[in-house]
Amino acid sequence: MLVTASAPQGWPQSFELLLCVLALAVSLLALFWVRRLDERHTAHEEALSKVDDQLDDIRKSGERTEKQLDTIIHSLIQGRRD
């Protein structure tokens, strides 16, 4: 025997249809929210990636500057010794 889920006895079928439409509307709204959150998350990840790249560039630039300063300082020290 097949048992089907339906509205309780005495409720009109239109009420059952209304509940199904309401459940569909809620699920579509939830899907919209999830997609919107996914877009925000993706944008956030891209922004973090750009900041990370910029920090790497700054770090590399700082290392180059430090090496240049070391070279200049060593040259000055050698020049004073001579």
XYZ file of N, CA and C in Angstrom:
246
model
N 0.835 -1.166 0.000
C 0.000 0.000 0.000
C 0.892 1.247 0.000
N 0.632 2.156 -0.898
C 1.407 3.369 -1.053
C 0.800 4.469 -0.199
N 1.661 5.069 0.658
C 1.193 6.146 1.521
C 1.720 7.455 0.951
N 0.860 8.411 0.754
C 1.281 9.710 0.228
C 1.077 10.767 1.294
N 1.955 11.757 1.264
C 1.828 12.856 2.207
C 0.851 13.860 1.619
N -0.132 14.195 2.363
C -1.101 15.182 1.889
C -1.596 15.976 3.077
N -2.368 16.987 2.786
C -2.926 17.824 3.841
C -3.894 16.989 4.684
N -4.038 17.337 5.945
C -4.973 16.608 6.793
C -6.390 16.669 6.223
N -7.174 15.661 6.593
C -8.545 15.598 6.089
C -9.295 16.874 6.466
N -10.055 17.354 5.545
C -10.832 18.544 5.800
C -10.182 19.819 5.294
N -8.897 19.773 4.958
C -8.216 20.943 4.411
C -8.376 20.916 2.902
N -8.617 22.038 2.304
C -8.779 22.052 0.848
C -7.429 21.844 0.158
N -7.491 21.320 -1.043
C -6.269 21.088 -1.805
C -5.574 22.402 -2.153
N -6.314 23.449 -2.251
C -5.704 24.742 -2.567
C -4.770 25.193 -1.444
N -5.107 24.811 -0.195
C -4.219 25.146 0.925
C -2.920 24.356 0.813
N -3.018 23.085 0.422
C -1.821 22.264 0.221
C -0.972 22.844 -0.903
N -1.612 23.291 -1.993
C -0.897 23.915 -3.101
C -0.233 25.213 -2.644
N -0.924 25.989 -1.826
C -0.361 27.224 -1.293
C 0.874 26.942 -0.447
N 0.834 25.893 0.365
C 2.007 25.519 1.171
C 3.178 25.120 0.286
N 2.911 24.395 -0.796
C 3.979 23.994 -1.716
C 4.592 25.215 -2.403
N 3.754 26.152 -2.833
C 4.260 27.372 -3.471
C 5.078 28.186 -2.479
N 4.625 28.264 -1.234
C 5.369 28.979 -0.201
C 6.723 28.312 0.056
N 6.741 26.979 0.116
C 8.007 26.265 0.312
C 8.941 26.508 -0.865
N 8.415 26.552 -2.076
C 9.230 26.832 -3.254
C 9.791 28.249 -3.195
N 8.977 29.208 -2.784
C 9.438 30.595 -2.669
C 10.556 30.718 -1.640
N 10.393 30.039 -0.513
C 11.431 30.079 0.529
C 12.718 29.439 0.017
N 12.610 28.335 -0.706
C 13.822 27.691 -1.224
C 14.506 28.562 -2.275
N 13.735 29.248 -3.107
C 14.334 30.156 -4.087
C 15.017 31.341 -3.408
N 14.416 31.851 -2.353
C 15.026 32.938 -1.595
C 16.337 32.474 -0.956
N 16.321 31.271 -0.406
C 17.546 30.728 0.191
C 18.623 30.542 -0.875
N 18.237 30.080 -2.058
C 19.195 29.920 -3.151
C 19.781 31.266 -3.557
N 18.961 32.301 -3.614
C 19.434 33.647 -3.933
C 20.453 34.109 -2.900
N 20.149 33.900 -1.620
C 21.074 34.314 -0.555
C 22.399 33.567 -0.645
N 22.330 32.276 -0.929
C 23.562 31.475 -1.019
C 24.413 31.956 -2.187
N 23.797 32.227 -3.331
C 24.561 32.725 -4.474
C 25.183 34.082 -4.172
N 24.434 34.936 -3.514
C 24.953 36.262 -3.160
C 26.132 36.147 -2.192
N 26.009 35.264 -1.208
C 27.116 35.049 -0.276
C 28.326 34.470 -0.994
N 28.099 33.590 -1.963
C 29.200 33.013 -2.723
C 29.921 34.094 -3.515
N 29.166 35.009 -4.124
C 29.789 36.109 -4.865
C 30.613 36.999 -3.940
N 30.074 37.291 -2.761
C 30.814 38.126 -1.807
C 32.077 37.411 -1.342
N 31.962 36.100 -1.116
C 33.111 35.318 -0.661
C 34.199 35.298 -1.743
N 33.780 35.124 -2.988
C 34.736 35.108 -4.098
C 35.433 36.456 -4.222
N 34.657 37.541 -4.128
C 35.250 38.877 -4.203
C 36.221 39.099 -3.042
N 35.865 38.604 -1.869
C 36.734 38.747 -0.700
C 38.041 37.978 -0.911
N 37.939 36.757 -1.456
C 39.147 35.974 -1.717
C 40.043 36.665 -2.739
N 39.436 37.255 -3.785
C 40.228 37.967 -4.792
C 40.929 39.172 -4.177
N 40.223 39.898 -3.320
C 40.824 41.065 -2.661
C 41.983 40.629 -1.766
N 41.801 39.547 -1.030
C 42.882 39.046 -0.172
C 44.078 38.602 -0.998
N 43.825 38.000 -2.145
C 44.909 37.572 -3.023
C 45.697 38.778 -3.535
N 44.990 39.850 -3.915
C 45.671 41.057 -4.380
C 46.507 41.684 -3.273
N 45.961 41.733 -2.057
C 46.705 42.295 -0.928
C 47.931 41.442 -0.638
N 47.772 40.129 -0.720
C 48.905 39.229 -0.485
C 50.003 39.463 -1.523
N 49.605 39.627 -2.784
C 50.590 39.916 -3.835
C 51.296 41.247 -3.588
N 50.543 42.251 -3.181
C 51.145 43.552 -2.895
C 52.116 43.453 -1.725
N 51.760 42.701 -0.694
C 52.666 42.525 0.444
C 53.938 41.799 0.024
N 53.815 40.811 -0.864
C 55.003 40.128 -1.375
C 55.903 41.098 -2.139
N 55.290 41.960 -2.968
C 56.077 42.957 -3.708
C 56.788 43.905 -2.752
N 56.089 44.341 -1.719
C 56.699 45.245 -0.730
C 57.850 44.553 -0.017
N 57.663 43.282 0.342
C 58.722 42.538 1.026
C 59.939 42.388 0.120
N 59.704 42.042 -1.153
C 60.822 41.888 -2.090
C 61.532 43.222 -2.314
N 60.758 44.289 -2.423
C 61.347 45.612 -2.588
C 62.179 45.978 -1.367
N 61.672 45.640 -0.197
C 62.418 45.904 1.036
C 63.720 45.123 1.086
N 63.691 43.874 0.615
C 64.918 43.075 0.594
C 65.936 43.675 -0.374
N 65.446 44.134 -1.536
C 66.360 44.771 -2.503
C 66.962 46.047 -1.916
N 66.115 46.833 -1.263
C 66.587 48.072 -0.655
C 67.610 47.777 0.432
N 67.347 46.754 1.214
C 68.283 46.381 2.282
C 69.625 45.943 1.697
N 69.594 45.181 0.611
C 70.838 44.756 -0.030
C 71.595 45.945 -0.599
N 70.849 46.886 -1.193
C 71.501 48.082 -1.736
C 72.134 48.907 -0.625
N 71.419 49.057 0.484
C 71.983 49.803 1.613
C 73.223 49.110 2.164
N 73.183 47.786 2.265
C 74.358 47.044 2.735
C 75.545 47.277 1.807
N 75.306 47.254 0.501
C 76.380 47.472 -0.471
C 76.953 48.881 -0.324
N 76.080 49.864 -0.188
C 76.535 51.260 -0.029
C 77.330 51.414 1.256
N 76.837 50.858 2.345
C 77.532 50.974 3.635
C 78.895 50.289 3.565
N 78.955 49.085 2.984
C 80.246 48.379 2.873
C 81.215 49.156 1.988
N 80.679 49.775 0.925
C 81.550 50.584 0.048
C 82.096 51.784 0.804
N 81.251 52.440 1.591
C 81.717 53.584 2.374
C 82.760 53.164 3.397
N 82.530 52.036 4.033
C 83.497 51.551 5.029
C 84.807 51.216 4.354
N 84.766 50.551 3.208
C 86.000 50.220 2.479
C 86.700 51.491 2.029
N 85.930 52.506 1.614
C 86.526 53.759 1.159
C 87.231 54.481 2.288
N 86.688 54.425 3.478
C 87.324 55.082 4.617
C 88.593 54.325 5.060
N 88.583 53.036 4.886
C 89.754 52.242 5.288
C 90.919 52.492 4.345
N 90.588 52.747 3.095
C 91.664 52.949 2.098
C 92.188 54.321 2.200
